[in-house]
XYZ file of C-alpha atoms in Angstrom:
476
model
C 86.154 112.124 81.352
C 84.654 110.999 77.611
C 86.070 110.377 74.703
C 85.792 112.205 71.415
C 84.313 110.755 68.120
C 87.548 112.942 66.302
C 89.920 110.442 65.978
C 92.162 113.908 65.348
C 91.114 115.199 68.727
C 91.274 112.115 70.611
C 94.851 111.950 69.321
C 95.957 115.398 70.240
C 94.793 114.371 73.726
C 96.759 111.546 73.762
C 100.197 113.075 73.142
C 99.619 115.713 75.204
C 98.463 113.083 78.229
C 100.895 110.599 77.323
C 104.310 112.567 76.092
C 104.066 110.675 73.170
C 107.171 111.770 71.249
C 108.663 112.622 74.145
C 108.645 109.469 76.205
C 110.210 107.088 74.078
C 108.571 103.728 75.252
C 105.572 105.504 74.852
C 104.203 103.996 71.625
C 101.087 105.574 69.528
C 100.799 104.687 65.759
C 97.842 105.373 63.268
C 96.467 101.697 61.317
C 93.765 101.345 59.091
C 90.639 99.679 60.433
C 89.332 98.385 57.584
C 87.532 102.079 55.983
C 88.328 103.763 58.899
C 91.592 105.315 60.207
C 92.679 103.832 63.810
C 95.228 104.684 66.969
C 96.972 102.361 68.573
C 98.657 103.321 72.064
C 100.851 101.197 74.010
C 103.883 100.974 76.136
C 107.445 99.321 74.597
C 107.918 96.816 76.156
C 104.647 95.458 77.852
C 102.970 94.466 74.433
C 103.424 91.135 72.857
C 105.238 91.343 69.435
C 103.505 88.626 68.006
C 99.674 89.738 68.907
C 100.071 92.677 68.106
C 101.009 91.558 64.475
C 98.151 89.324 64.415
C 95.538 92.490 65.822
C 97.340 94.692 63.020
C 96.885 91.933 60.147
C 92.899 91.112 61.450
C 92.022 94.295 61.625
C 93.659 95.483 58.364
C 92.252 92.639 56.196
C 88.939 92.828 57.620
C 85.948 95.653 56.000
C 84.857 97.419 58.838
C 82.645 100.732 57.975
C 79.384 100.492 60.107
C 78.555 98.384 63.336
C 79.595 98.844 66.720
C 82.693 98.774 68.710
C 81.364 95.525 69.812
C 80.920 93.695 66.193
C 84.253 94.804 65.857
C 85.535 92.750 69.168
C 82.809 89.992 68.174
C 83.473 89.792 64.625
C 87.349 91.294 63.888
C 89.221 90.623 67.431
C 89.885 86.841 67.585
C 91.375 87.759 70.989
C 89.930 86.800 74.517
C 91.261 89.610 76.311
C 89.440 92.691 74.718
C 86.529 94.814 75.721
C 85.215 98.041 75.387
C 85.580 101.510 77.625
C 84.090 104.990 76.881
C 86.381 106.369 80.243
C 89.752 108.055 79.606
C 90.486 107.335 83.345
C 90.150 103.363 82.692
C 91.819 103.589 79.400
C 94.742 105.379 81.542
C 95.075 102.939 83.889
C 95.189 99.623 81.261
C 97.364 101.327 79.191
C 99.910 102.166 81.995
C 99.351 98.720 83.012
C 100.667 97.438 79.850
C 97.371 96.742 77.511
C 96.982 97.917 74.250
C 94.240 100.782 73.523
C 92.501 100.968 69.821
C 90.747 104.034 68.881
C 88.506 104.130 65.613
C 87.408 107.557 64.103
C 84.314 107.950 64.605
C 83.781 106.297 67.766
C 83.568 107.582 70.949
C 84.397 104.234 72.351
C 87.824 102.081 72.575
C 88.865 98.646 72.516
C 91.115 97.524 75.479
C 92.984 94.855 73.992
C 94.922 93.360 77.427
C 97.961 92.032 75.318
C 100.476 92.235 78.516
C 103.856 90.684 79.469
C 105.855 91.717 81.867
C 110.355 91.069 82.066
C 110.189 88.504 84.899
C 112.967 86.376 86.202
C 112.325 82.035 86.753
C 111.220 81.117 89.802
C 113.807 79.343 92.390
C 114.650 79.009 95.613
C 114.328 81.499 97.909
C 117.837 82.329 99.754
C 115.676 82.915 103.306
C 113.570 80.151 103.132
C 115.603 76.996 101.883
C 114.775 73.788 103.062
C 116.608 70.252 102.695
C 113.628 68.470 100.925
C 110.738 70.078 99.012
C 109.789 72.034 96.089
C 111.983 74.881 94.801
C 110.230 77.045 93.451
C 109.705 80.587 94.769
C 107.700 83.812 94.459
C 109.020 86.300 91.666
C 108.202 89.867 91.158
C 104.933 89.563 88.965
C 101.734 89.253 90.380
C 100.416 87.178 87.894
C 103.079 84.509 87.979
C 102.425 84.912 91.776
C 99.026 84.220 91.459
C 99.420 81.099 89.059
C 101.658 79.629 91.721
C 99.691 79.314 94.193
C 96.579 78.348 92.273
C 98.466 75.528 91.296
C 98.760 74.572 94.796
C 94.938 75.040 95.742
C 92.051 74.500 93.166
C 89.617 75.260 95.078
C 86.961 77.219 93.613
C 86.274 79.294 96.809
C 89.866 80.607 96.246
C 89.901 84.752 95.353
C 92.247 87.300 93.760
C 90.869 90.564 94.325
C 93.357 92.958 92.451
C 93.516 96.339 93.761
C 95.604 99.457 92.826
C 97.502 101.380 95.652
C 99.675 104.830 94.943
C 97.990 107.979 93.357
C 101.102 107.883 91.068
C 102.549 104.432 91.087
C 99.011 102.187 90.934
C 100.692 99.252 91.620
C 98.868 96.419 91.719
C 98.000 94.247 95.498
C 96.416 90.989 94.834
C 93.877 90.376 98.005
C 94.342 86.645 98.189
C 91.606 84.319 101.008
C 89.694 81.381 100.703
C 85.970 82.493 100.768
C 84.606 79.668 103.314
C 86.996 79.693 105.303
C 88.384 83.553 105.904
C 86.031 86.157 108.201
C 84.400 88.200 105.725
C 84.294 91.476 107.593
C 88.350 90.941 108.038
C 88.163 90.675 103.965
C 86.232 93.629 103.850
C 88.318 95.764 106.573
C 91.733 94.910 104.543
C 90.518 96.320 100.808
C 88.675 98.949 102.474
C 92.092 100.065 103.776
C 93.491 99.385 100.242
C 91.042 101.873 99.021
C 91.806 104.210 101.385
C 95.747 104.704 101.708
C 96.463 108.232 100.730
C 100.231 107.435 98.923
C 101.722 108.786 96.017
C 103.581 105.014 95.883
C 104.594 101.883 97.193
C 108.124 102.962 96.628
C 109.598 99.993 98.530
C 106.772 97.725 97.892
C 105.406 95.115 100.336
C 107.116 97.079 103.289
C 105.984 100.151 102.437
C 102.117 98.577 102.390
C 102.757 96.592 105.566
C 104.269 99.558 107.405
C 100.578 101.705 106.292
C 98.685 99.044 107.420
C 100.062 98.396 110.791
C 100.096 101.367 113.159
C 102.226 101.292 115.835
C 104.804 102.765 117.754
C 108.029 103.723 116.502
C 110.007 102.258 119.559
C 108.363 98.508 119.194
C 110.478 96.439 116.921
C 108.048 93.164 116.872
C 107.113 92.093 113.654
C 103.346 92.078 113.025
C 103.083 90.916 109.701
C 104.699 87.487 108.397
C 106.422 87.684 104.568
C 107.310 84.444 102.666
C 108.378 83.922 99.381
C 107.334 80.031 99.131
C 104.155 79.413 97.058
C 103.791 76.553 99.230
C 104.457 78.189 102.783
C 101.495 80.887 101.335
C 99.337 77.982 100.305
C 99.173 76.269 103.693
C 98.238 79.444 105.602
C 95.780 80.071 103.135
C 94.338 77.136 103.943
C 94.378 77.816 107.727
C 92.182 80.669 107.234
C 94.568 83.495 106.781
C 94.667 86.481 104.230
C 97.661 87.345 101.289
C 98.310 90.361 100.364
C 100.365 89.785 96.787
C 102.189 92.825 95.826
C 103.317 93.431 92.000
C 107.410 93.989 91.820
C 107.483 92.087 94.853
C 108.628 88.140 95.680
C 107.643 88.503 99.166
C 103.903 87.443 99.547
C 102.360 89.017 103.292
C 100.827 86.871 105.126
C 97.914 88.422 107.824
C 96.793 87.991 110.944
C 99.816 86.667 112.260
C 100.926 86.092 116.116
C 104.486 86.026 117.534
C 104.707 81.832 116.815
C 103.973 82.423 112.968
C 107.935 83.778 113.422
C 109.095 80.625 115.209
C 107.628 77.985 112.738
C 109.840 76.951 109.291
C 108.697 74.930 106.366
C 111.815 72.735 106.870
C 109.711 71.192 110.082
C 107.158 69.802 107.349
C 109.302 68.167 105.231
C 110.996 65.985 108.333
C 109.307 63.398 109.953
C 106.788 64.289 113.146
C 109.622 63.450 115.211
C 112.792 65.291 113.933
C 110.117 68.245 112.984
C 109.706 68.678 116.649
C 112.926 67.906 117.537
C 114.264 70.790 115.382
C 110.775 73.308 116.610
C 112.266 72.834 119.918
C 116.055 73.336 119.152
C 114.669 76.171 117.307
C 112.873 77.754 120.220
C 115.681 76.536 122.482
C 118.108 78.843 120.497
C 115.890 81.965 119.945
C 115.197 82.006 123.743
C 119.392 81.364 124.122
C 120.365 84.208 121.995
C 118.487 86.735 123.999
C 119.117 86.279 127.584
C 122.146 84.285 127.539
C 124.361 87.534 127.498
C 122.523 89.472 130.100
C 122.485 86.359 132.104
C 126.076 85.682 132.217
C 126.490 89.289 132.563
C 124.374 89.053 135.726
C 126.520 86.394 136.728
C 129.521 88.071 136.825
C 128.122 90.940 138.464
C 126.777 88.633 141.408
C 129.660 85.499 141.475
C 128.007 83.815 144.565
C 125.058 83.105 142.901
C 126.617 80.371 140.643
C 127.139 76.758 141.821
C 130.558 75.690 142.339
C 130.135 73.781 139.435
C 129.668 76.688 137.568
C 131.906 78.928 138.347
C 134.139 78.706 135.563
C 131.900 80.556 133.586
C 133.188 83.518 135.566
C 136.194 84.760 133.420
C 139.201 85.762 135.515
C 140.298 88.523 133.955
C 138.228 90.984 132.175
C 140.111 93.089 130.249
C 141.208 96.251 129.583
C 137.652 97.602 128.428
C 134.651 97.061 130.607
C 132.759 93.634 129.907
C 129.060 95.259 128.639
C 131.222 97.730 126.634
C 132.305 94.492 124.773
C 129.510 93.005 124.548
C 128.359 96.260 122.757
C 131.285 96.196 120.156
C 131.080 93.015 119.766
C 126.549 92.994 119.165
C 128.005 96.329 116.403
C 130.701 94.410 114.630
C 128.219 91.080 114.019
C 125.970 93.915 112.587
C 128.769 95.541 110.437
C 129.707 91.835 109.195
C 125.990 91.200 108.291
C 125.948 94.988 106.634
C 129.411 93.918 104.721
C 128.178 90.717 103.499
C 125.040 92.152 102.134
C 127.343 94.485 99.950
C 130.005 92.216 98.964
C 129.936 89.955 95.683
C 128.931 86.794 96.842
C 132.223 85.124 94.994
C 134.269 87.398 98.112
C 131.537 86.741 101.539
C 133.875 83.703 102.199
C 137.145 85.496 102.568
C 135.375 88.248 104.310
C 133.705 85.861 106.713
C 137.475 84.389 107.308
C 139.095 87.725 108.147
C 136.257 89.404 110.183
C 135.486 86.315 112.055
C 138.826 84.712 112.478
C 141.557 87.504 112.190
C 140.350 89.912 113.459
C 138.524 88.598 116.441
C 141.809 86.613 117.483
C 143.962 90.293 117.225
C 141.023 91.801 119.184
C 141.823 89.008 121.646
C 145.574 89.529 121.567
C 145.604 92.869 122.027
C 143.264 93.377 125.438
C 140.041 94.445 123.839
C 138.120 91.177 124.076
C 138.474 88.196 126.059
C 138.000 84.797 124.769
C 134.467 84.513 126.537
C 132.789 87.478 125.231
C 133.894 86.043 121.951
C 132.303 82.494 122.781
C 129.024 83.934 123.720
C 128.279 86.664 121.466
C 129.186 84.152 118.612
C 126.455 81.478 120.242
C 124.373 84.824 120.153
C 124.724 85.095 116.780
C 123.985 81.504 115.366
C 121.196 81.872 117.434
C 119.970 85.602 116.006
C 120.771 83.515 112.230
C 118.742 80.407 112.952
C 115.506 82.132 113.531
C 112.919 81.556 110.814
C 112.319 85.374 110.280
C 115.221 88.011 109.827
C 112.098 90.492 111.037
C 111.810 89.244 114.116
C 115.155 87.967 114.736
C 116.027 91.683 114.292
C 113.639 91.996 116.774
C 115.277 89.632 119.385
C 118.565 91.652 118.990
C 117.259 95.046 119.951
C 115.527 93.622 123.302
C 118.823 92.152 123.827
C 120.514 95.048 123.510
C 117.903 97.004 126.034
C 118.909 94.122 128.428
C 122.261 94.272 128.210
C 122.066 98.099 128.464
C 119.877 97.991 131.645
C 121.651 95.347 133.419
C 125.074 96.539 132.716
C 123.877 99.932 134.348
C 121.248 98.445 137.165
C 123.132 95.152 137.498
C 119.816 92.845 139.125
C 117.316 95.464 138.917
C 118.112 96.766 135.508
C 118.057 93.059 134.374
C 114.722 92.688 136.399
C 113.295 95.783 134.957
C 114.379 94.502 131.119
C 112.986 91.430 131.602
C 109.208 93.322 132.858
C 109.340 95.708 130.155
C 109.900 93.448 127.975
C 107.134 91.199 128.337
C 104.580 93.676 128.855
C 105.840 95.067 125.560
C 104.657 91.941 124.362
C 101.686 91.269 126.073
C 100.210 94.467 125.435
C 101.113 94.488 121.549
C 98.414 93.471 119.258
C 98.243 92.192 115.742
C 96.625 93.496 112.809
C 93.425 92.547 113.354
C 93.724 93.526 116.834
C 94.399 90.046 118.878
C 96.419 89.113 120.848
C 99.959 88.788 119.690
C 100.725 86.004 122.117
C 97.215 83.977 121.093
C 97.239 80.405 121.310
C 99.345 81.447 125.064
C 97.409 84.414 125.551
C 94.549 83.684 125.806
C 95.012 80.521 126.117
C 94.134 77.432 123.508
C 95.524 74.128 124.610
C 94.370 72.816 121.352
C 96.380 74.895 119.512
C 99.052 75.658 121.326
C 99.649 71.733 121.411
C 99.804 71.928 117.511
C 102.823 75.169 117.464
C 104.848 72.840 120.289
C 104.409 69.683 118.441
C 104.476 69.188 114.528
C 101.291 66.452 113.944
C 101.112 64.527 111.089
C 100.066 66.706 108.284
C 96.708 64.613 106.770
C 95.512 65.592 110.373
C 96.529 69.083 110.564
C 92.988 70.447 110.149
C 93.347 72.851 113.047
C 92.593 76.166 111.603
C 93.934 79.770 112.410
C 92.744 81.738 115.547
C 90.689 84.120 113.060
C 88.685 81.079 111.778
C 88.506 78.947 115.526
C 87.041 81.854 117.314
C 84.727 81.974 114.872
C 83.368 78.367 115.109
């Protein structure tokens, strides 16, 4: 769709497009251009007060009767940012973005002058990620800032930002983020072509929204298949290791593909430790994650079967159970964790303390005193928990708890078999599931890579962590 040479016409349009003077942040105001009347359109709130005075003032001061729309960027616009566009569509899409568009009568032609900002908040921390020692800065919600963060952390020349727009209605910007040597090129080309294709009105919840349209899957697997940070420099190193970023504007949380089911058990926190207490604390780490989901269904296997126990063992064996059957307590017990978690999430942070002291401590001991619980469904589900909270990834911890709660269903039914069956279904789940780019989601295990299944079980020094992602080793 062209423009008109009317400036009259052109402006008509423009309300009527736009709501201008119905929108209110919808800004459109008539300048001179030096002999020639101008339009200005904007959004409130995007433009920069101070270049826009300076655009106003040029272009006022300056004679500008004959020429082109280019001798009037060349010669009147002291501003890098600004180019030219005949297409209403473009000139939509800027605008919206938050550049300024300057229409001359006359000219069927206007100046995109991109004269952005966007309300961010400063970069810190981010509360899922924190680590003892290292940088603490984090991801915010503009792509731009995003961007500059990690550049900072890699100038390398090879490095690319391919901006995309996703959302008939929303167009929000997705930053395609690789490293051009070191990336597979037809992966590159499979993710935008997928950008370009999404049939959305909007990204309405952002990066999940685009991770849930990119990954097809069943509705009844709960395994994570896309990794999300909100470190520059967790986003950094995997960019480095040959993996893609997909950046997503009005997001902090950067996603990370391919990924496998270790990407969930690794944590920054082992890279700012020495070798040695960065694989001590990989191993505690898989130690618990492996603890909090069959510990449960294994102790409620043991009480099912008591003689299979050494004596040494036995006290694990409560000797009383209770007034309400053992898995049912297990059950309230996996709920009220979740309704604690839910509670916390909604409660000012100045009142999670008390809350955590009268869930956890009052009522659990009146729970106790009263015949629902026993003291040893208490213990374990509360090891359970620290366990579920010490994962690296609430995703896939999430994940852990509903395969714990299949087992503990199963083999509080089935007793043996039921735990047997769990246990199958369970890893088939997982052997047959496949990642984004249609691997295997238990690669370097599966198949197998010694080499690189040496460097997820041990943390190396890092000026000899060369070892590159599975996307870029089967290449070589």
């Amino acid at each position: 769709m062209e423009l008109s040479k009317s400036l009259d016409k052109t402006i008509q349009r423009l309300r009527d497009h736009f709501g201008i003077g119905i929108s209110f942040d919808m800004i459109g105001k008539e300048i001179r251009v030096g002999e020639r009347r101008g339009y200005l359109l904007m959004v409130d709130g995007f433009a920069k007060d101070d270049m826009m005075l300076f655009v106003t003032t040029t272009l006022q001061k300056h004679k500008f009767d004959e020429g082109s729309i280019v001798d009037l960027i060349r010669n009147h616009i002291a501003y890098m940012e600004a180019e030219e566009s005949k297409s209403f569509e473009q000139i939509e899409k800027m605008v919206l973005s938050g550049a300024i568009a300057l229409f001359v009568d006359g000219f069927d032609t206007a100046v995109i002058i991109d004269a952005r900002t966007y309300p961010v908040r400063s970069s810190s921390e981010p509360e899922l990620e924190k680590v003892t020692r290292g940088p603490r800065d984090g991801f915010v919600e503009t792509v731009i800032f995003n961007t500059a963060l990690i550049r900072r952390r890699v100038r390398d020349p090879k490095l690319r930002f391919e901006l995309k727009q996703v959302g008939k209605r929303s167009k929000t910007d997705v930053a395609v983020s690789y490293i051009d040597d070191l990336v597979d090129p037809a992966y590159v080309k499979e993710i935008v072509e997928k950008l370009a294709g999404f049939d959305v009105d909007s990204l309405t919840m952002a990066e999940k929204t685009l991770s849930e349209i990119l990954v097809k899957r069943s509705r009844f697997n709960p395994l994570p298949q896309v990794r999300f940070t909100e470190r520059p420099d967790v986003a950094a190193a995997h960019l480095l290791e040959g993996h893609i970023l997909l950046i997503v504007d009005t997001s902090p949380s950067v996603i990370i593909l391919p990924t496998t089911i270790f990407h969930f058990t690794q944590h920054v926190e082992d890279y700012y430790q020495t070798p040695v207490v960065g694989t001590y604390l990989r191993w505690v780490r898989f130690g618990i994650m492996i603890t909090s989901f069959l510990l449960v269904p294994i102790w409620l296997l043991a009480i099912e079967y008591p003689g299979i126990l050494p004596q040494s063992l036995e006290f694990l064996i409560p000797e009383e159970t209770g007034h309400i059957p053992i898995v049912l307590q297990l059950f309230l017990l996996e709920i009220g964790i979740d309704i604690l978690r839910l509670s916390s999430i909604h409660t000012p942070s100045s009142l999670t303390t008390p809350l955590g002291i009268v869930s956890g401590l009052i009522l659990g001991d009146l729970a106790v005193s009263v015949g629902w619980l026993i003291p040893e469904t208490v213990l374990y589900m509360a090891i359970v928990g620290v366990g579920t909270f010490a994962t690296p990834s609430i995703e896939f911890a999430m994940a852990i708890r509903i395969f714990r709660l299949y087992m503990l269903l199963l083999t509080g039914i089935f007793h043996l078999a039921g735990f047997i069956i769990g246990i199958s279904l369970v890893f088939v789940l997982v052997l047959t599931t496949k990642n984004i780019s249609r691997e295997s989601y238990l690669w370097p295990l599966v198949p197998f890579d010694g080499k690189a299944l040496k460097h997820i079980l041990f943390r190396g020094p890092i000026p000899n962590m060369r070892y590159k992602s599975e996307q870029g080793q089967k290449q070589k």
